[in-house]
Structure formats: structure tokens, C-alpha cells
CSV table of C-alpha atoms in Angstrom, one decimal:
chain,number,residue,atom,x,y,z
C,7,UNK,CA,-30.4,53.4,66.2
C,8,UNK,CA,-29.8,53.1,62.4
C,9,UNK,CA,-26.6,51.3,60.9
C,10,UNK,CA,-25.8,54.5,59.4
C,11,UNK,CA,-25.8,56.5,63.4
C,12,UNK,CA,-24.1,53.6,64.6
C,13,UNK,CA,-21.2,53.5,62.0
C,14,UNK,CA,-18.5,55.9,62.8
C,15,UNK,CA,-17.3,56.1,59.3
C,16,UNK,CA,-20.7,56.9,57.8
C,17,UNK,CA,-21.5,59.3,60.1
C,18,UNK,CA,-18.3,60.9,59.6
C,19,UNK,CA,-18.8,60.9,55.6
C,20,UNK,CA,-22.8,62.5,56.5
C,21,UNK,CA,-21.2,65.0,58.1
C,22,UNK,CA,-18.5,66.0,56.2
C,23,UNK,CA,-20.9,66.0,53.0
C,24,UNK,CA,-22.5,68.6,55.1
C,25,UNK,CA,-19.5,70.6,56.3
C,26,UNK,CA,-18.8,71.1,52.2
C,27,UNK,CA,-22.4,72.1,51.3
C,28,UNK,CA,-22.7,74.6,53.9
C,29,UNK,CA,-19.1,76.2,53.1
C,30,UNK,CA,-20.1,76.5,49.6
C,31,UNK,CA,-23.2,78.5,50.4
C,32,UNK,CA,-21.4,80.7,53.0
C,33,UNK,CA,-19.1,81.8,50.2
C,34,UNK,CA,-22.0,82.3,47.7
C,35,UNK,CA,-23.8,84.5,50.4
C,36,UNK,CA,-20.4,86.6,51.6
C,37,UNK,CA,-19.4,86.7,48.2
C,38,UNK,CA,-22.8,89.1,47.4
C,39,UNK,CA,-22.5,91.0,50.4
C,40,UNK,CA,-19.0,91.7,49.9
C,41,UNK,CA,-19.7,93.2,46.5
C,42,UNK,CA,-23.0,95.3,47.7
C,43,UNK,CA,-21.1,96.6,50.9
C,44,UNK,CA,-17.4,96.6,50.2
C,45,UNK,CA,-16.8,96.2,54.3
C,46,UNK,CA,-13.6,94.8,55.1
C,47,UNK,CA,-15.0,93.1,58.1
C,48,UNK,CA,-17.2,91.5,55.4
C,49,UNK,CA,-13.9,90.6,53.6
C,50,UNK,CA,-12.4,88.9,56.3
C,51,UNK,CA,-15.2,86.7,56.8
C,52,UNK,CA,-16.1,85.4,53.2
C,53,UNK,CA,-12.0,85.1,53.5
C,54,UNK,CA,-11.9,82.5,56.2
C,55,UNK,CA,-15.3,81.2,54.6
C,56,UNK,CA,-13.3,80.3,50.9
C,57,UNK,CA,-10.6,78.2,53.3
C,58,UNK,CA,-13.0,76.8,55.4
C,59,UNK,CA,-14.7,75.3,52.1
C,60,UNK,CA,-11.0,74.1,51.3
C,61,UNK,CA,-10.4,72.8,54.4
C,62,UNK,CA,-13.5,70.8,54.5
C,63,UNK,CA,-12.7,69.8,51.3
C,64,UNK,CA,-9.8,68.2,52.4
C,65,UNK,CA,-12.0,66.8,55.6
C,66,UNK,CA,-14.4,65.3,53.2
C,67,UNK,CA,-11.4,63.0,51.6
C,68,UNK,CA,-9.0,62.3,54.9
C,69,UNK,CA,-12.3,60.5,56.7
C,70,UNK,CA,-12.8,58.5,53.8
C,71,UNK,CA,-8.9,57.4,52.9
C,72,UNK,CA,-9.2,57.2,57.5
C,73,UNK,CA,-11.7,54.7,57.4
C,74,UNK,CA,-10.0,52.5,54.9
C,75,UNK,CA,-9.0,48.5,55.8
C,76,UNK,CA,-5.6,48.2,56.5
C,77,UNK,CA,-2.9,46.8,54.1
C,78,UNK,CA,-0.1,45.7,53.4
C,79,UNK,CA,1.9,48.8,53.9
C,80,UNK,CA,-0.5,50.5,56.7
C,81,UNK,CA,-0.9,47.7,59.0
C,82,UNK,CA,-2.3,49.9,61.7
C,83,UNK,CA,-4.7,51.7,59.5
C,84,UNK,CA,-5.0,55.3,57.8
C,85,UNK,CA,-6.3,56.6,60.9
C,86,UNK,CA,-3.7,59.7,60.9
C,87,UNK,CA,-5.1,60.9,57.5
C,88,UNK,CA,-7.3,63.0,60.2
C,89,UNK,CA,-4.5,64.5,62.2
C,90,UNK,CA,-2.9,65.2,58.1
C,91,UNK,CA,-6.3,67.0,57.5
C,92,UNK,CA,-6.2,69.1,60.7
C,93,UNK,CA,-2.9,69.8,60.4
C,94,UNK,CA,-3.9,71.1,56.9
C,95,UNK,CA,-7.0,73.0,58.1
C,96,UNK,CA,-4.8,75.0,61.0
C,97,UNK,CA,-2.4,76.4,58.1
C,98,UNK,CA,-5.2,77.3,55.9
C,99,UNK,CA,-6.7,79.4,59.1
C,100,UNK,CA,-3.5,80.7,59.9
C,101,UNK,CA,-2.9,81.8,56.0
C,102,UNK,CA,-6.2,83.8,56.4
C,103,UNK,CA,-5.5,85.0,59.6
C,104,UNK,CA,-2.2,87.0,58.0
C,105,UNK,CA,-4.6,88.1,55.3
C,106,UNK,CA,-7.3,89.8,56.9
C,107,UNK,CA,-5.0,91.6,59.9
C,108,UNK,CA,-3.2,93.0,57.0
C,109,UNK,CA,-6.1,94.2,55.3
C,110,UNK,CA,-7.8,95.4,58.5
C,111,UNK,CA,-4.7,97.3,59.3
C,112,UNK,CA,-4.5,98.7,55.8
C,113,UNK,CA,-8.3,100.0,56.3
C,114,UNK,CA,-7.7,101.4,59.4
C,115,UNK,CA,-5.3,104.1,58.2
C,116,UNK,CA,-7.6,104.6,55.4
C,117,UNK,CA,-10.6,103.6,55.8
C,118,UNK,CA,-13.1,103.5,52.7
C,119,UNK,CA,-17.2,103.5,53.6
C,120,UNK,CA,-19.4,100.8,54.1
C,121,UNK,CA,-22.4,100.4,52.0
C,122,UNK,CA,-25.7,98.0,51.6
C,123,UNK,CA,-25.6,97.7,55.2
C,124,UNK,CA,-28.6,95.9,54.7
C,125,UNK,CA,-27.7,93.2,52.6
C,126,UNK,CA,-24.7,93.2,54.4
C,127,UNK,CA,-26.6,92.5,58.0
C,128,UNK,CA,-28.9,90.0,56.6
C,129,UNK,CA,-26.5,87.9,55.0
C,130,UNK,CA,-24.2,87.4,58.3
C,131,UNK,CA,-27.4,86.9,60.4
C,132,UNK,CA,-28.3,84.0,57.6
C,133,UNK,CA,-24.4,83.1,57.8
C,134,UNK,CA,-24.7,82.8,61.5
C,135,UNK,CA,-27.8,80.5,61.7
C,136,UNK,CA,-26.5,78.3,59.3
C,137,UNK,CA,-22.7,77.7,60.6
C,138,UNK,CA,-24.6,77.3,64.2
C,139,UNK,CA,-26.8,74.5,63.1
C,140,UNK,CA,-23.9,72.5,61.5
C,141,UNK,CA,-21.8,73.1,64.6
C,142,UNK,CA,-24.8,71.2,66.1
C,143,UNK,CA,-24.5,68.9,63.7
C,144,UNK,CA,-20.8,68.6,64.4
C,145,UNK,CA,-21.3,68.0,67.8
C,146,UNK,CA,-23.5,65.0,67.4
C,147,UNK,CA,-21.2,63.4,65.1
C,148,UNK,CA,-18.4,63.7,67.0
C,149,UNK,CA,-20.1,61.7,70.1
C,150,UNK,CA,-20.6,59.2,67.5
C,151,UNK,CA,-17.2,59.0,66.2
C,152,UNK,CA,-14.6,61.0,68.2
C,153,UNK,CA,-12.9,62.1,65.1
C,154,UNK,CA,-9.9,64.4,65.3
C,155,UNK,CA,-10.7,65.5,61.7
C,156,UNK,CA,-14.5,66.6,63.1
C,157,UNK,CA,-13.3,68.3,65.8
C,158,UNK,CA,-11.1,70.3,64.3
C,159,UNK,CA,-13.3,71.4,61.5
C,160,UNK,CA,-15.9,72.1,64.0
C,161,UNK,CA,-13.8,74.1,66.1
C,162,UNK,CA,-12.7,76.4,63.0
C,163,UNK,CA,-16.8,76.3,62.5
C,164,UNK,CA,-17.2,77.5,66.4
C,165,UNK,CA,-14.7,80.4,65.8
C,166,UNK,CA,-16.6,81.7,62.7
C,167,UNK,CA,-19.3,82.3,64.4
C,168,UNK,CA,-17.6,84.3,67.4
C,169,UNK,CA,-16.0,85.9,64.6
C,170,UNK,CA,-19.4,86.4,61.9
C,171,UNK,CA,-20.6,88.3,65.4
C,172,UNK,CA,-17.7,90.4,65.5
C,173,UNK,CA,-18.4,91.1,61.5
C,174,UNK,CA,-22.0,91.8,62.5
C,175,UNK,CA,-20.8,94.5,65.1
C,176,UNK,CA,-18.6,95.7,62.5
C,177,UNK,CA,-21.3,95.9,59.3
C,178,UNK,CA,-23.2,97.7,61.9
C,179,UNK,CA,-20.9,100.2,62.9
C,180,UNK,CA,-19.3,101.2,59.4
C,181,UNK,CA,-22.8,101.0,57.7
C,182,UNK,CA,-25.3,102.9,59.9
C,183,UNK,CA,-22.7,104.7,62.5
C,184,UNK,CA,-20.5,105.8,59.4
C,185,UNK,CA,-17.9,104.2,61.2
C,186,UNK,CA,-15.4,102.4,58.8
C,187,UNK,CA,-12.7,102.4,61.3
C,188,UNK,CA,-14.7,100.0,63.6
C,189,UNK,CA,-15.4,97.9,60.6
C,190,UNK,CA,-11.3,97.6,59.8
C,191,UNK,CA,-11.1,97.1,63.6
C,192,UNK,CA,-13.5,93.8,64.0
C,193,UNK,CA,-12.1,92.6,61.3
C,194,UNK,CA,-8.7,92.5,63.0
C,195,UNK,CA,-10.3,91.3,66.3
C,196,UNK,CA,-11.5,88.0,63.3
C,197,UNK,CA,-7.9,88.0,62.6
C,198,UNK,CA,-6.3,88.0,65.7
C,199,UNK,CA,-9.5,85.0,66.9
C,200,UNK,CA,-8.5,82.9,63.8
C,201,UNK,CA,-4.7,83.1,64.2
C,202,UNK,CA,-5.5,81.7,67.9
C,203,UNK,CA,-7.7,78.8,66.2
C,204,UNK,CA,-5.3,77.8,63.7
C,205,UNK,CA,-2.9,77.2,66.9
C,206,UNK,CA,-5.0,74.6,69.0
C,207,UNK,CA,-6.0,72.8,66.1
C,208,UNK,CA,-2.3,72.7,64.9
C,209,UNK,CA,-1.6,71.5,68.6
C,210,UNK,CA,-4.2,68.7,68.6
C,211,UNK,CA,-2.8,67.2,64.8
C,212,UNK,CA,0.7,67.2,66.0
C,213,UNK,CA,-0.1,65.5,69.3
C,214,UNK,CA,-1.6,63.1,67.6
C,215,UNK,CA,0.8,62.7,64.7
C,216,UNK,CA,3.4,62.4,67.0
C,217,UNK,CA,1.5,59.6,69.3
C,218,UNK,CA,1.7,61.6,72.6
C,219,UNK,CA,-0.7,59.3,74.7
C,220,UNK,CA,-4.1,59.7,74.9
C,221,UNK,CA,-6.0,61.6,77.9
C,222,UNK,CA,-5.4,60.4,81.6
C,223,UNK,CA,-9.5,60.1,81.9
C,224,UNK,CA,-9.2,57.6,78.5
C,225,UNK,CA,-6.5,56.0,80.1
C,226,UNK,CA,-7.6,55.7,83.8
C,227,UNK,CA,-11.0,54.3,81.8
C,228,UNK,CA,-8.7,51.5,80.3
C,229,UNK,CA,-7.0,50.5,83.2
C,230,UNK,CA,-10.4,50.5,85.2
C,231,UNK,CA,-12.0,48.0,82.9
C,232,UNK,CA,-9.2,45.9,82.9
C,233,UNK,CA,-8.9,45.4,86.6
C,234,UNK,CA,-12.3,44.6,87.3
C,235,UNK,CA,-11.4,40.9,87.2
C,236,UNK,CA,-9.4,40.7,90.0
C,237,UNK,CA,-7.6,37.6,88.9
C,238,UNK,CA,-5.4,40.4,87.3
C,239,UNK,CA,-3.4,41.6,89.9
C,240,UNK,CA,-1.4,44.4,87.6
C,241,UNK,CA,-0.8,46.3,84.2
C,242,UNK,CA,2.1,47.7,83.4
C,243,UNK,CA,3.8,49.2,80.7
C,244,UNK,CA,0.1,51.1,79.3
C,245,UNK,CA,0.7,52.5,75.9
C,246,UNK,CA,-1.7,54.5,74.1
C,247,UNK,CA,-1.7,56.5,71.3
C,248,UNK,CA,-4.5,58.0,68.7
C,249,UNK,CA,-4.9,57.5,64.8
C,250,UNK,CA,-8.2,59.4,63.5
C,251,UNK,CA,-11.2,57.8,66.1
C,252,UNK,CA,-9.0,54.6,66.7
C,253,UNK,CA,-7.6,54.6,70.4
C,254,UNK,CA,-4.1,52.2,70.4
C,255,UNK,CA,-3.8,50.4,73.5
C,256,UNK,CA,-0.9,48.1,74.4
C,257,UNK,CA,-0.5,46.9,77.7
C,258,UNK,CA,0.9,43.9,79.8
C,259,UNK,CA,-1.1,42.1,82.7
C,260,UNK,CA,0.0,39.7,85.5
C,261,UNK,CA,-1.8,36.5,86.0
C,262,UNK,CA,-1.3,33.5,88.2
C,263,UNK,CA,1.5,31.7,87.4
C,264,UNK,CA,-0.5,28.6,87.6
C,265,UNK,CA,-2.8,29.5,85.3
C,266,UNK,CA,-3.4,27.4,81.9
C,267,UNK,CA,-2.5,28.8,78.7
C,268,UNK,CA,-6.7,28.9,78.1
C,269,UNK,CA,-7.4,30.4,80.8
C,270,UNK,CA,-5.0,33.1,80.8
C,271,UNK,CA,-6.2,34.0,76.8
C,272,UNK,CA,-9.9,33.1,78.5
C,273,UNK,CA,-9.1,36.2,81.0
C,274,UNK,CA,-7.4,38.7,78.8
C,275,UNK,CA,-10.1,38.5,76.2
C,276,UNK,CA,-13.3,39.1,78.2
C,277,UNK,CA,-10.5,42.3,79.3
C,278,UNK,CA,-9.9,43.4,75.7
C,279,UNK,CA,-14.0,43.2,75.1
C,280,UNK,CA,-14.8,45.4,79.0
C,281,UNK,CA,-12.2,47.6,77.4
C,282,UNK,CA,-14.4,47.7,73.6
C,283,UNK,CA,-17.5,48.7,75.8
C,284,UNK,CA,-15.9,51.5,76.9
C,285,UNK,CA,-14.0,52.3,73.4
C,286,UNK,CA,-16.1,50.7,70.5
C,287,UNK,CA,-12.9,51.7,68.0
C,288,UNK,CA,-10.2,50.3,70.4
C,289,UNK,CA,-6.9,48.7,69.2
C,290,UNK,CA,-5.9,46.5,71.6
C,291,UNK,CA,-3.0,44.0,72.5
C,292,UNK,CA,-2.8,43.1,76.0
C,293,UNK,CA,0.0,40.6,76.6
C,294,UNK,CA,0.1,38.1,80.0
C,295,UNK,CA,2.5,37.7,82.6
C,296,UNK,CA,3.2,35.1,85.1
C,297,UNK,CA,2.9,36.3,88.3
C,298,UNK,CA,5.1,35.4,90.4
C,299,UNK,CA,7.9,35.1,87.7
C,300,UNK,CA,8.7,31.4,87.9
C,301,UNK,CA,12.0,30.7,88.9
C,302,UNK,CA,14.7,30.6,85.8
C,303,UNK,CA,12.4,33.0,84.0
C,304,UNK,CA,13.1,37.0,83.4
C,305,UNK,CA,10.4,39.3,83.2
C,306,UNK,CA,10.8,43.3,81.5
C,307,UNK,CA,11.4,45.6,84.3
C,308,UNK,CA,13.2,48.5,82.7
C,309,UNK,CA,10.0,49.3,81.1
C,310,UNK,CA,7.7,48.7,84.2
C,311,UNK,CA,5.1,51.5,85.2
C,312,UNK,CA,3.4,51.0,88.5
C,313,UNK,CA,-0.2,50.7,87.8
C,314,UNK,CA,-2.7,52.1,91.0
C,315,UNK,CA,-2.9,48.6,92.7
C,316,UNK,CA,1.0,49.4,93.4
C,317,UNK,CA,0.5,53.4,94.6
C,318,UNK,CA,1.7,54.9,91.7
C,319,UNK,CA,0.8,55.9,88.2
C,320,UNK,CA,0.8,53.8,85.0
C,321,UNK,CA,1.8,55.5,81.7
């Protein structure tokens, strides 16, 4: 594998590159067939194409400002510059959703004809090649990198597609069935598809944003890899949270009492490093415990969560 695959952050800057090029030519494309065909359906789509290329503009820049060292006054990173760009990219979708259900509803109490069917027909067959191969694309990058910002512009990318089919039945239907109604209605079927988009993806950023914890099968993982050395007999108080592709852990574990100072750090580093095999862009603090609490000494209860070793769950 090539330092580039292996990066996260360069394959996240490949991709969006990508993402930005193939926007730009959808518009070109839907821009001509617009003009030759005048379908609404048509109009709708090189709609949510324009924001598409704005929100993959605005993709392109949050991976780069995500990937950027910590400072001074972002200790824990940029990481959420991702869940910003989503967050961005599900108004934008939702702004186009209004637009075209308005239109479409316009049309469909007076419709106007369809024309260059042709053109119109090739260009969203070329239109859905091309947004299906960078979905592809998508989908390789984001087992590389698990970035919120990818996955949310790839899941805008999945709905275009649904939705250039819809157009395509639409073209169809107001070009050689001298149907313009049908054209105004798939065009409000996009509408209605985009508007339901714009919602997960909004869900997803503000989940994020507002560090709900991550998965139970991420977090399950964590505690898994931490108790395979079975000189930890607990965690307790797990807390996770996700910024971008970085996966926050924060956890305490209890070791023997008896236990030097080395080897406890000895045993909750080779943790930290089962936990990196599992989650290459991990943030992790795991702090030790004395177990059982000497006498004299008070441990933090209030916050306890029972991890599986004690029947219960863990955070």
C-alpha cells in the first residue's frame, strides 16, 4: 500500500479533488440539457448538481483545515470542521429541495413541453455513470479514512443518482410520451428524495457536533481490546465521542493494587496500542485504578458504569 492509500488525510484531499471535478462537469452537462430540453425534471437535477458543487466545495476545504495539527487554541484538533461541512452540505440540499418541489408544483398546473429529448437522455445517462463511479470512489475512501465529511457528501452523491433515474423516467415521459405532467411529477419525487437526504446528513453532523458517543459496535470493539489482558479486571466510566475520522476515547481501568507504577503505565499502554489496531485515528486516555481501593483512599463512584465483566453495560 502506498503512503498516499495509507494516509487518511491524503486520501481524503484525492477524493475531495475528485468530488469538485466531477460536480463541475455535471453542471456543465445539465446546464446544456437544460437549455436544449427545457424539462423541469432536468431543472431540478442540474439544481441539486450547482449545490452539490458548493457543497463539495466546502468538503474540499473542511478535510484540509480537519487534518490540521493541533494548537494552541484547538488542543483536540479541527476534527469537527467535518461535522461544520455536513452540517453545511444538508442545508444546501434542503435549500434545493424547496426549490425544485416548488417549481415541479408550478409545472404541474401548467405544464410547458419537453424538448431535445435526446440530448436530454444522453446527458443524464452520462450524469449517471459518472456520479456512480465517484460514489465508488467514495466508498473506498471512506474505508480508508471514516470521514464524516465523505460520507455525507457521498450520501448526497448516492441520492443523485436515485434521483438522475427518476429525471431519466421523467425526460422520457415529457419528451417522447408528450407527457410534461410526469416530467413536473419526478421532479417532485427528486424533491421530496433530497429533502429526506438533507435530514440524515443534518442528523449525523449534529450528533457529532454535539459529541453523542460513538456506535455500541465501536465501543464494544474498545472495551474488547482493552480486556484482553486480563490483569485488567474493569473499565469504567467509557467515553467516546467523534471529531472528523478521530474516535475520542477516555476511559478508567482497575489494576492490582500491588502493582508498580511501571508496570501499571507498562499495561495500559500495550491497551492504548490493541485499541490503535482496531482504530488507527484513536485518541486515547485511559487512566489506572487500584483495585482494591487501598484503605484511606477514595475512588470516583458517582460516575461508575458497569463494564460486561460486572453484568451490565459500560457507556
Amino acid at each position: 500500500m502506498t503512503q498516499a492509500a495509507s494516509d487518511p488525510a491524503a486520501v481524503n484531499r484525492r477524493i475531495t479533488t475528485l468530488s469538485v471535478s466531477v460536480a463541475v462537469i455535471l453542471v456543465t452537462a445539465k446546464a446544456f440539457a437544460y437549455g436544449a430540453s427545457g424539462s423541469v425534471s432536468i431543472l431540478a437535477s442540474l439544481t441539486d448538481s450547482a449545490l452539490d458543487l458548493v457543497a463539495s466545495l466546502a468538503t474540499f476545504f473542511a478535510v484540509r483545515w480537519a487534518a490540521a495539527a493541533p494548537d494552541a487554541e484547538h488542543r483536540y484538533g479541527h476534527g469537527k470542521a467535518e461535522s461544520l461541512a455536513a452540517l453545511v452540505q444538508s442545508g444546501l440540499v434542503a435549500a434545493s429541495a424547496v426549490f425544485i418541489g416548488l417549481e415541479a408544483v408550478r409545472r404541474i398546473f401548467n405544464p410547458v413541453a419537453v424538448s431535445g429529448g435526446q440530448w436530454a437522455v444522453g446527458v443524464m445517462v452520462f450524469s449517471m455513470a459518472l456520479t456512480g463511479w465517484l460514489i465508488w470512489q467514495q466508498g473506498r475512501a471512506l474505508k480508508a479514512s471514516g470521514s464524516v465529511a465523505i460520507e455525507g457528501d457521498r450520501a448526497h452523491y448516492a441520492a443523485d443518482l436515485a434521483a438522475n433515474a427518476v429525471v431519466l423516467i421523467g425526460v422520457v415521459s415529457g419528451s417522447f410520451l408528450r407527457a410534461p405532467g410526469l416530467d413536473a411529477a419526478a421532479g417532485l419525487v427528486v424533491a421530496v428524495w433530497l429533502g429526506w437526504g438533507a435530514v440524515g446528513i443534518a442528523r449525523t453532523a449534529a450528533s457529532h457536533l454535539l459529541d453523542a458517543a460513538a456506535p455500541d459496535e465501536d465501543r464494544n470493539a474498545v472495551v474488547a481490546a482493552v480486556l484482553e489482558d486480563p490483569r485488567i479486571s474493569n473499565v469504567h466510566q467509557l467515553r467516546t465521542r467523534i471529531a472528523g475520522s478521530t474516535l475520542m476515547v477516555q476511559m478508567h481501568v482497575d489494576l492490582d493494587a500491588k502493582l508498580s507504577l511501571v508496570d501499571a503505565h507498562d499495561i495500559v499502554v500495550a491497551a492504548e496500542k490493541r485499541v490503535l489496531a482496531r482504530f488507527p485515528n484513536a485518541d486515547i486516555i485511559i487512566h489506572a485504578d487500584p483495585h482494591p481501593v487501598p484503605h484511606g483512599h477514595m475512588r470516583d463512584d458517582h460516575l461508575d458504569i458497569p463494564s460486561p465483566r460486572e453484568g451490565g453495560p459500560w457507556g
